[in-house]
Amino acid sequence: DLLGFLGVVLVAYVVPGPDFLVVVRSAAEHPAKGRAAALGAQSGLCVHMVAAAVGLSVLAARSPVVYDTIKLLGAAYLVHLGVRAVLAARRAARQQRGERDVRVGASRGRWRSGFAQGFLTNVLNPKAALFFLSVLPQFVHGGGSPTRQIFLLGTLDVLVGVAYWFTLVTVASRLRALLARPRFRHRWELTTGWLFIGIGVGVAATA
C-alpha cells in the first residue's frame, strides 16, 4: 500500500501544473528563489493536509460557494503572476550586470518573493485539498487512527515533494546562463506569463 501511495504521489508531482511553473520559473531566475518557491508550495500543501485531517476540507468540498471562491482566488492569483511575467518580458531587453545582486537585502527579498508565490499558488489550489480528500483515505486502514494516518501519509507526500522540487530546481537553475541572453529571456517570460494567464482563465471558466 505504501508503494502504491508513493507511486500516486510521484505521478501527481510529475504532471506539470501551476506549482511546476512557479518553481521552474523561480529557479531559472535564481536557485535560492527556486528552493524558496518549492518550500512555499510544500508549506501550502501542509495547510491542505491539516485541513483534511481535521475535516475542514470536507466542508469546502461540499460547499460549492466555498469551493468556487477558493478556485476563483487561485485563478486570479495565477493571472496576476502571468501579467507580471508578461510585463517583465518587456523589460528583459536590458542586460544583466554580472552577479552583484548577492547582497543580503536582495537575497532576503528574493527568498520571500519565491516562498510567497509558491505558498499562495498551492494553498489557493482546491485540487490540492481534493487530492488529500480523495486519495489519502484509500490508503488509510481501519485499524489505526485515521487522523494520525492522514498526517503520516501527508507528511510523506510533503517530503517526497521537497526532494522532487529541489531536484527540479537544480536542473532548472542550469538554464540561468541561457536565460541571461536578453532575447531568450524575453521569450521565456512571455511564454510562462501566457501559460499562467491561460491556466488561470481555464480555472476560472470551470468555477
PDB file of C-alpha atoms in Angstrom:
ATOM      1  CA  ASP A   1       0.000   0.000   0.000  1.00  0.00           C
ATOM      2  CA  LEU A   2       2.825   2.387   0.835  1.00  0.00           C
ATOM      3  CA  LEU A   3       4.488   1.739  -2.526  1.00  0.00           C
ATOM      4  CA  GLY A   4       1.177   2.323  -4.251  1.00  0.00           C
ATOM      5  CA  PHE A   5       0.751   5.609  -2.409  1.00  0.00           C
ATOM      6  CA  LEU A   6       4.271   6.730  -3.369  1.00  0.00           C
ATOM      7  CA  GLY A   7       3.519   5.867  -6.990  1.00  0.00           C
ATOM      8  CA  VAL A   8       0.368   8.015  -6.977  1.00  0.00           C
ATOM      9  CA  VAL A   9       2.227  10.885  -5.301  1.00  0.00           C
ATOM     10  CA  LEU A  10       5.089  10.810  -7.825  1.00  0.00           C
ATOM     11  CA  VAL A  11       2.662  10.830 -10.755  1.00  0.00           C
ATOM     12  CA  ALA A  12       0.851  13.807  -9.211  1.00  0.00           C
ATOM     13  CA  TYR A  13       4.137  15.724  -8.933  1.00  0.00           C
ATOM     14  CA  VAL A  14       5.452  14.813 -12.384  1.00  0.00           C
ATOM     15  CA  VAL A  15       2.298  16.055 -14.159  1.00  0.00           C
ATOM     16  CA  PRO A  16       3.007  19.784 -14.759  1.00  0.00           C
ATOM     17  CA  GLY A  17       0.712  22.259 -13.041  1.00  0.00           C
ATOM     18  CA  PRO A  18       0.827  25.765 -11.534  1.00  0.00           C
ATOM     19  CA  ASP A  19       3.346  24.683  -8.853  1.00  0.00           C
ATOM     20  CA  PHE A  20       5.636  23.330 -11.554  1.00  0.00           C
ATOM     21  CA  LEU A  21       5.606  26.619 -13.454  1.00  0.00           C
ATOM     22  CA  VAL A  22       6.224  28.691 -10.324  1.00  0.00           C
ATOM     23  CA  VAL A  23       9.160  26.559  -9.139  1.00  0.00           C
ATOM     24  CA  VAL A  24      10.836  26.265 -12.550  1.00  0.00           C
ATOM     25  CA  ARG A  25      10.427  29.956 -13.332  1.00  0.00           C
ATOM     26  CA  SER A  26      11.791  30.938  -9.915  1.00  0.00           C
ATOM     27  CA  ALA A  27      14.733  28.524 -10.217  1.00  0.00           C
ATOM     28  CA  ALA A  28      15.618  29.883 -13.645  1.00  0.00           C
ATOM     29  CA  GLU A  29      15.770  33.344 -12.079  1.00  0.00           C
ATOM     30  CA  HIS A  30      17.893  32.183  -9.132  1.00  0.00           C
ATOM     31  CA  PRO A  31      18.376  28.770  -7.410  1.00  0.00           C
ATOM     32  CA  ALA A  32      17.657  30.260  -3.970  1.00  0.00           C
ATOM     33  CA  LYS A  33      14.334  31.647  -5.207  1.00  0.00           C
ATOM     34  CA  GLY A  34      13.501  28.263  -6.745  1.00  0.00           C
ATOM     35  CA  ARG A  35      14.127  26.479  -3.453  1.00  0.00           C
ATOM     36  CA  ALA A  36      12.061  29.101  -1.619  1.00  0.00           C
ATOM     37  CA  ALA A  37       9.176  28.601  -4.086  1.00  0.00           C
ATOM     38  CA  ALA A  38       9.423  24.827  -3.568  1.00  0.00           C
ATOM     39  CA  LEU A  39       9.283  25.199   0.222  1.00  0.00           C
ATOM     40  CA  GLY A  40       6.396  27.644  -0.144  1.00  0.00           C
ATOM     41  CA  ALA A  41       4.451  25.172  -2.289  1.00  0.00           C
ATOM     42  CA  GLN A  42       5.013  22.386   0.226  1.00  0.00           C
ATOM     43  CA  SER A  43       4.004  24.681   3.097  1.00  0.00           C
ATOM     44  CA  GLY A  44       0.735  25.305   1.249  1.00  0.00           C
ATOM     45  CA  LEU A  45       0.373  21.536   0.932  1.00  0.00           C
ATOM     46  CA  CYS A  46       0.774  21.262   4.716  1.00  0.00           C
ATOM     47  CA  VAL A  47      -2.215  23.595   5.111  1.00  0.00           C
ATOM     48  CA  HIS A  48      -4.316  21.260   2.961  1.00  0.00           C
ATOM     49  CA  MET A  49      -3.046  18.249   4.900  1.00  0.00           C
ATOM     50  CA  VAL A  50      -4.030  19.748   8.256  1.00  0.00           C
ATOM     51  CA  ALA A  51      -7.394  20.852   6.847  1.00  0.00           C
ATOM     52  CA  ALA A  52      -8.068  17.346   5.528  1.00  0.00           C
ATOM     53  CA  ALA A  53      -7.032  15.750   8.806  1.00  0.00           C
ATOM     54  CA  VAL A  54      -9.422  17.877  10.860  1.00  0.00           C
ATOM     55  CA  GLY A  55     -12.221  17.695   8.297  1.00  0.00           C
ATOM     56  CA  LEU A  56     -12.238  21.334   7.157  1.00  0.00           C
ATOM     57  CA  SER A  57     -11.595  20.392   3.530  1.00  0.00           C
ATOM     58  CA  VAL A  58     -14.710  18.229   3.554  1.00  0.00           C
ATOM     59  CA  LEU A  59     -16.762  21.332   4.305  1.00  0.00           C
ATOM     60  CA  ALA A  60     -15.068  23.265   1.476  1.00  0.00           C
ATOM     61  CA  ALA A  61     -15.567  20.398  -0.974  1.00  0.00           C
ATOM     62  CA  ARG A  62     -19.250  20.031  -0.111  1.00  0.00           C
ATOM     63  CA  SER A  63     -19.957  23.748  -0.243  1.00  0.00           C
ATOM     64  CA  PRO A  64     -19.973  24.975  -3.867  1.00  0.00           C
ATOM     65  CA  VAL A  65     -19.698  28.589  -2.714  1.00  0.00           C
ATOM     66  CA  VAL A  66     -16.574  27.972  -0.616  1.00  0.00           C
ATOM     67  CA  TYR A  67     -15.013  25.771  -3.292  1.00  0.00           C
ATOM     68  CA  ASP A  68     -15.693  28.239  -6.116  1.00  0.00           C
ATOM     69  CA  THR A  69     -14.422  31.148  -4.018  1.00  0.00           C
ATOM     70  CA  ILE A  70     -11.101  29.385  -3.394  1.00  0.00           C
ATOM     71  CA  LYS A  71     -10.975  28.418  -7.057  1.00  0.00           C
ATOM     72  CA  LEU A  72     -11.553  31.976  -8.286  1.00  0.00           C
ATOM     73  CA  LEU A  73      -8.974  33.377  -5.857  1.00  0.00           C
ATOM     74  CA  GLY A  74      -6.448  30.878  -7.160  1.00  0.00           C
ATOM     75  CA  ALA A  75      -7.311  31.727 -10.761  1.00  0.00           C
ATOM     76  CA  ALA A  76      -6.944  35.442 -10.069  1.00  0.00           C
ATOM     77  CA  TYR A  77      -3.544  34.894  -8.493  1.00  0.00           C
ATOM     78  CA  LEU A  78      -2.334  32.832 -11.476  1.00  0.00           C
ATOM     79  CA  VAL A  79      -3.474  35.574 -13.865  1.00  0.00           C
ATOM     80  CA  HIS A  80      -1.674  38.083 -11.647  1.00  0.00           C
ATOM     81  CA  LEU A  81       1.564  36.070 -11.920  1.00  0.00           C
ATOM     82  CA  GLY A  82       1.090  35.788 -15.672  1.00  0.00           C
ATOM     83  CA  VAL A  83       0.568  39.531 -16.155  1.00  0.00           C
ATOM     84  CA  ARG A  84       3.687  40.210 -14.074  1.00  0.00           C
ATOM     85  CA  ALA A  85       5.700  37.816 -16.227  1.00  0.00           C
ATOM     86  CA  VAL A  86       4.450  39.369 -19.479  1.00  0.00           C
ATOM     87  CA  LEU A  87       5.312  42.847 -18.183  1.00  0.00           C
ATOM     88  CA  ALA A  88       8.731  41.574 -17.098  1.00  0.00           C
ATOM     89  CA  ALA A  89       9.294  40.335 -20.653  1.00  0.00           C
ATOM     90  CA  ARG A  90       9.126  43.925 -21.860  1.00  0.00           C
ATOM     91  CA  ARG A  91      11.946  44.811 -19.519  1.00  0.00           C
ATOM     92  CA  ALA A  92      14.031  41.742 -20.373  1.00  0.00           C
ATOM     93  CA  ALA A  93      15.987  43.564 -23.077  1.00  0.00           C
ATOM     94  CA  ARG A  94      18.274  45.124 -20.502  1.00  0.00           C
ATOM     95  CA  GLN A  95      21.479  43.228 -19.886  1.00  0.00           C
ATOM     96  CA  GLN A  96      22.191  41.582 -16.586  1.00  0.00           C
ATOM     97  CA  ARG A  97      25.121  43.306 -14.938  1.00  0.00           C
ATOM     98  CA  GLY A  98      27.075  40.421 -13.515  1.00  0.00           C
ATOM     99  CA  GLU A  99      26.186  38.592 -10.358  1.00  0.00           C
ATOM    100  CA  ARG A 100      26.389  41.560  -7.986  1.00  0.00           C
ATOM    101  CA  ASP A 101      22.885  41.109  -6.671  1.00  0.00           C
ATOM    102  CA  VAL A 102      24.140  38.782  -3.949  1.00  0.00           C
ATOM    103  CA  ARG A 103      23.550  41.355  -1.229  1.00  0.00           C
ATOM    104  CA  VAL A 104      21.729  40.236   1.897  1.00  0.00           C
ATOM    105  CA  GLY A 105      18.767  42.537   1.319  1.00  0.00           C
ATOM    106  CA  ALA A 106      18.283  41.368  -2.267  1.00  0.00           C
ATOM    107  CA  SER A 107      18.721  37.753  -1.191  1.00  0.00           C
ATOM    108  CA  ARG A 108      16.064  38.016   1.522  1.00  0.00           C
ATOM    109  CA  GLY A 109      13.670  39.770  -0.838  1.00  0.00           C
ATOM    110  CA  ARG A 110      14.192  37.066  -3.455  1.00  0.00           C
ATOM    111  CA  TRP A 111      13.556  34.321  -0.883  1.00  0.00           C
ATOM    112  CA  ARG A 112      10.384  35.977   0.425  1.00  0.00           C
ATOM    113  CA  SER A 113       9.076  36.507  -3.097  1.00  0.00           C
ATOM    114  CA  GLY A 114       9.701  32.897  -4.124  1.00  0.00           C
ATOM    115  CA  PHE A 115       8.202  31.464  -0.931  1.00  0.00           C
ATOM    116  CA  ALA A 116       5.094  33.651  -1.168  1.00  0.00           C
ATOM    117  CA  GLN A 117       4.487  32.722  -4.810  1.00  0.00           C
ATOM    118  CA  GLY A 118       4.870  29.006  -4.122  1.00  0.00           C
ATOM    119  CA  PHE A 119       2.701  29.129  -0.991  1.00  0.00           C
ATOM    120  CA  LEU A 120      -0.175  31.146  -2.493  1.00  0.00           C
ATOM    121  CA  THR A 121      -0.217  29.123  -5.719  1.00  0.00           C
ATOM    122  CA  ASN A 122      -0.619  25.903  -3.750  1.00  0.00           C
ATOM    123  CA  VAL A 123      -2.855  26.997  -0.887  1.00  0.00           C
ATOM    124  CA  LEU A 124      -5.318  28.625  -3.328  1.00  0.00           C
ATOM    125  CA  ASN A 125      -5.494  25.458  -5.418  1.00  0.00           C
ATOM    126  CA  PRO A 126      -8.582  23.472  -4.315  1.00  0.00           C
ATOM    127  CA  LYS A 127      -7.359  20.467  -6.308  1.00  0.00           C
ATOM    128  CA  ALA A 128      -4.610  20.011  -3.727  1.00  0.00           C
ATOM    129  CA  ALA A 129      -7.266  19.785  -0.998  1.00  0.00           C
ATOM    130  CA  LEU A 130      -9.313  17.345  -3.068  1.00  0.00           C
ATOM    131  CA  PHE A 131      -6.193  15.205  -3.567  1.00  0.00           C
ATOM    132  CA  PHE A 132      -5.959  14.680   0.183  1.00  0.00           C
ATOM    133  CA  LEU A 133      -9.697  14.055   0.454  1.00  0.00           C
ATOM    134  CA  SER A 134      -9.894  11.553  -2.404  1.00  0.00           C
ATOM    135  CA  VAL A 135      -6.520   9.787  -2.436  1.00  0.00           C
ATOM    136  CA  LEU A 136      -5.361   9.616   1.178  1.00  0.00           C
ATOM    137  CA  PRO A 137      -8.474   7.809   2.514  1.00  0.00           C
ATOM    138  CA  GLN A 138      -7.773   4.996   0.036  1.00  0.00           C
ATOM    139  CA  PHE A 139      -4.574   4.205   1.942  1.00  0.00           C
ATOM    140  CA  VAL A 140      -5.950   4.630   5.475  1.00  0.00           C
ATOM    141  CA  HIS A 141      -6.527   1.366   7.349  1.00  0.00           C
ATOM    142  CA  GLY A 142      -9.356   0.883   9.792  1.00  0.00           C
ATOM    143  CA  GLY A 143      -7.086  -0.499  12.496  1.00  0.00           C
ATOM    144  CA  GLY A 144      -5.499   2.824  13.484  1.00  0.00           C
ATOM    145  CA  SER A 145      -6.413   6.458  13.954  1.00  0.00           C
ATOM    146  CA  PRO A 146      -7.473   7.953  10.571  1.00  0.00           C
ATOM    147  CA  THR A 147      -6.242  11.417  11.597  1.00  0.00           C
ATOM    148  CA  ARG A 148      -2.802  10.103  12.547  1.00  0.00           C
ATOM    149  CA  GLN A 149      -2.547   8.078   9.327  1.00  0.00           C
ATOM    150  CA  ILE A 150      -3.534  11.075   7.193  1.00  0.00           C
ATOM    151  CA  PHE A 151      -0.870  13.146   8.920  1.00  0.00           C
ATOM    152  CA  LEU A 152       1.701  10.392   8.330  1.00  0.00           C
ATOM    153  CA  LEU A 153       0.835   9.955   4.640  1.00  0.00           C
ATOM    154  CA  GLY A 154       0.575  13.713   4.158  1.00  0.00           C
ATOM    155  CA  THR A 155       3.997  14.262   5.720  1.00  0.00           C
ATOM    156  CA  LEU A 156       5.431  11.597   3.412  1.00  0.00           C
ATOM    157  CA  ASP A 157       3.817  13.384   0.464  1.00  0.00           C
ATOM    158  CA  VAL A 158       5.387  16.699   1.521  1.00  0.00           C
ATOM    159  CA  LEU A 159       8.859  15.158   1.960  1.00  0.00           C
ATOM    160  CA  VAL A 160       8.679  13.451  -1.445  1.00  0.00           C
ATOM    161  CA  GLY A 161       7.657  16.807  -2.916  1.00  0.00           C
ATOM    162  CA  VAL A 162      10.589  18.645  -1.334  1.00  0.00           C
ATOM    163  CA  ALA A 163      13.032  16.079  -2.788  1.00  0.00           C
ATOM    164  CA  TYR A 164      11.372  16.297  -6.219  1.00  0.00           C
ATOM    165  CA  TRP A 165      11.224  20.106  -6.309  1.00  0.00           C
ATOM    166  CA  PHE A 166      14.829  20.510  -5.142  1.00  0.00           C
ATOM    167  CA  THR A 167      15.978  18.134  -7.897  1.00  0.00           C
ATOM    168  CA  LEU A 168      13.930  20.128 -10.395  1.00  0.00           C
ATOM    169  CA  VAL A 169      15.447  23.375  -9.085  1.00  0.00           C
ATOM    170  CA  THR A 170      18.956  22.001  -9.652  1.00  0.00           C
ATOM    171  CA  VAL A 171      18.090  21.138 -13.256  1.00  0.00           C
ATOM    172  CA  ALA A 172      16.204  24.382 -13.946  1.00  0.00           C
ATOM    173  CA  SER A 173      18.955  26.544 -12.462  1.00  0.00           C
ATOM    174  CA  ARG A 174      21.242  25.286 -15.220  1.00  0.00           C
ATOM    175  CA  LEU A 175      19.147  27.362 -17.598  1.00  0.00           C
ATOM    176  CA  ARG A 176      20.300  30.591 -15.970  1.00  0.00           C
ATOM    177  CA  ALA A 177      23.188  31.055 -18.410  1.00  0.00           C
ATOM    178  CA  LEU A 178      20.770  30.598 -21.293  1.00  0.00           C
ATOM    179  CA  LEU A 179      18.236  32.963 -19.754  1.00  0.00           C
ATOM    180  CA  ALA A 180      20.922  35.605 -19.360  1.00  0.00           C
ATOM    181  CA  ARG A 181      20.573  36.221 -23.095  1.00  0.00           C
ATOM    182  CA  PRO A 182      18.044  39.063 -23.462  1.00  0.00           C
ATOM    183  CA  ARG A 183      16.237  37.568 -26.464  1.00  0.00           C
ATOM    184  CA  PHE A 184      15.767  34.168 -24.825  1.00  0.00           C
ATOM    185  CA  ARG A 185      14.792  35.807 -21.533  1.00  0.00           C
ATOM    186  CA  HIS A 186      12.136  37.819 -23.343  1.00  0.00           C
ATOM    187  CA  ARG A 187      10.637  34.700 -24.915  1.00  0.00           C
ATOM    188  CA  TRP A 188      10.798  32.758 -21.640  1.00  0.00           C
ATOM    189  CA  GLU A 189       8.951  35.465 -19.703  1.00  0.00           C
ATOM    190  CA  LEU A 190       6.311  35.767 -22.411  1.00  0.00           C
ATOM    191  CA  THR A 191       5.757  32.008 -22.627  1.00  0.00           C
ATOM    192  CA  THR A 192       5.479  31.404 -18.886  1.00  0.00           C
ATOM    193  CA  GLY A 193       3.384  34.546 -18.473  1.00  0.00           C
ATOM    194  CA  TRP A 194       0.795  33.499 -21.029  1.00  0.00           C
ATOM    195  CA  LEU A 195       0.795  29.951 -19.611  1.00  0.00           C
ATOM    196  CA  PHE A 196      -0.071  31.338 -16.175  1.00  0.00           C
ATOM    197  CA  ILE A 197      -2.806  33.520 -17.657  1.00  0.00           C
ATOM    198  CA  GLY A 198      -4.168  30.588 -19.686  1.00  0.00           C
ATOM    199  CA  ILE A 199      -4.287  28.278 -16.665  1.00  0.00           C
ATOM    200  CA  GLY A 200      -5.874  30.986 -14.540  1.00  0.00           C
ATOM    201  CA  VAL A 201      -8.571  31.725 -17.119  1.00  0.00           C
ATOM    202  CA  GLY A 202      -9.191  27.968 -17.540  1.00  0.00           C
ATOM    203  CA  VAL A 203      -9.616  27.504 -13.795  1.00  0.00           C
ATOM    204  CA  ALA A 204     -11.975  30.477 -13.581  1.00  0.00           C
ATOM    205  CA  ALA A 205     -14.021  29.180 -16.521  1.00  0.00           C
ATOM    206  CA  THR A 206     -14.700  25.883 -14.732  1.00  0.00           C
ATOM    207  CA  ALA A 207     -15.741  27.582 -11.473  1.00  0.00           C
TER     208      ALA A 207
END
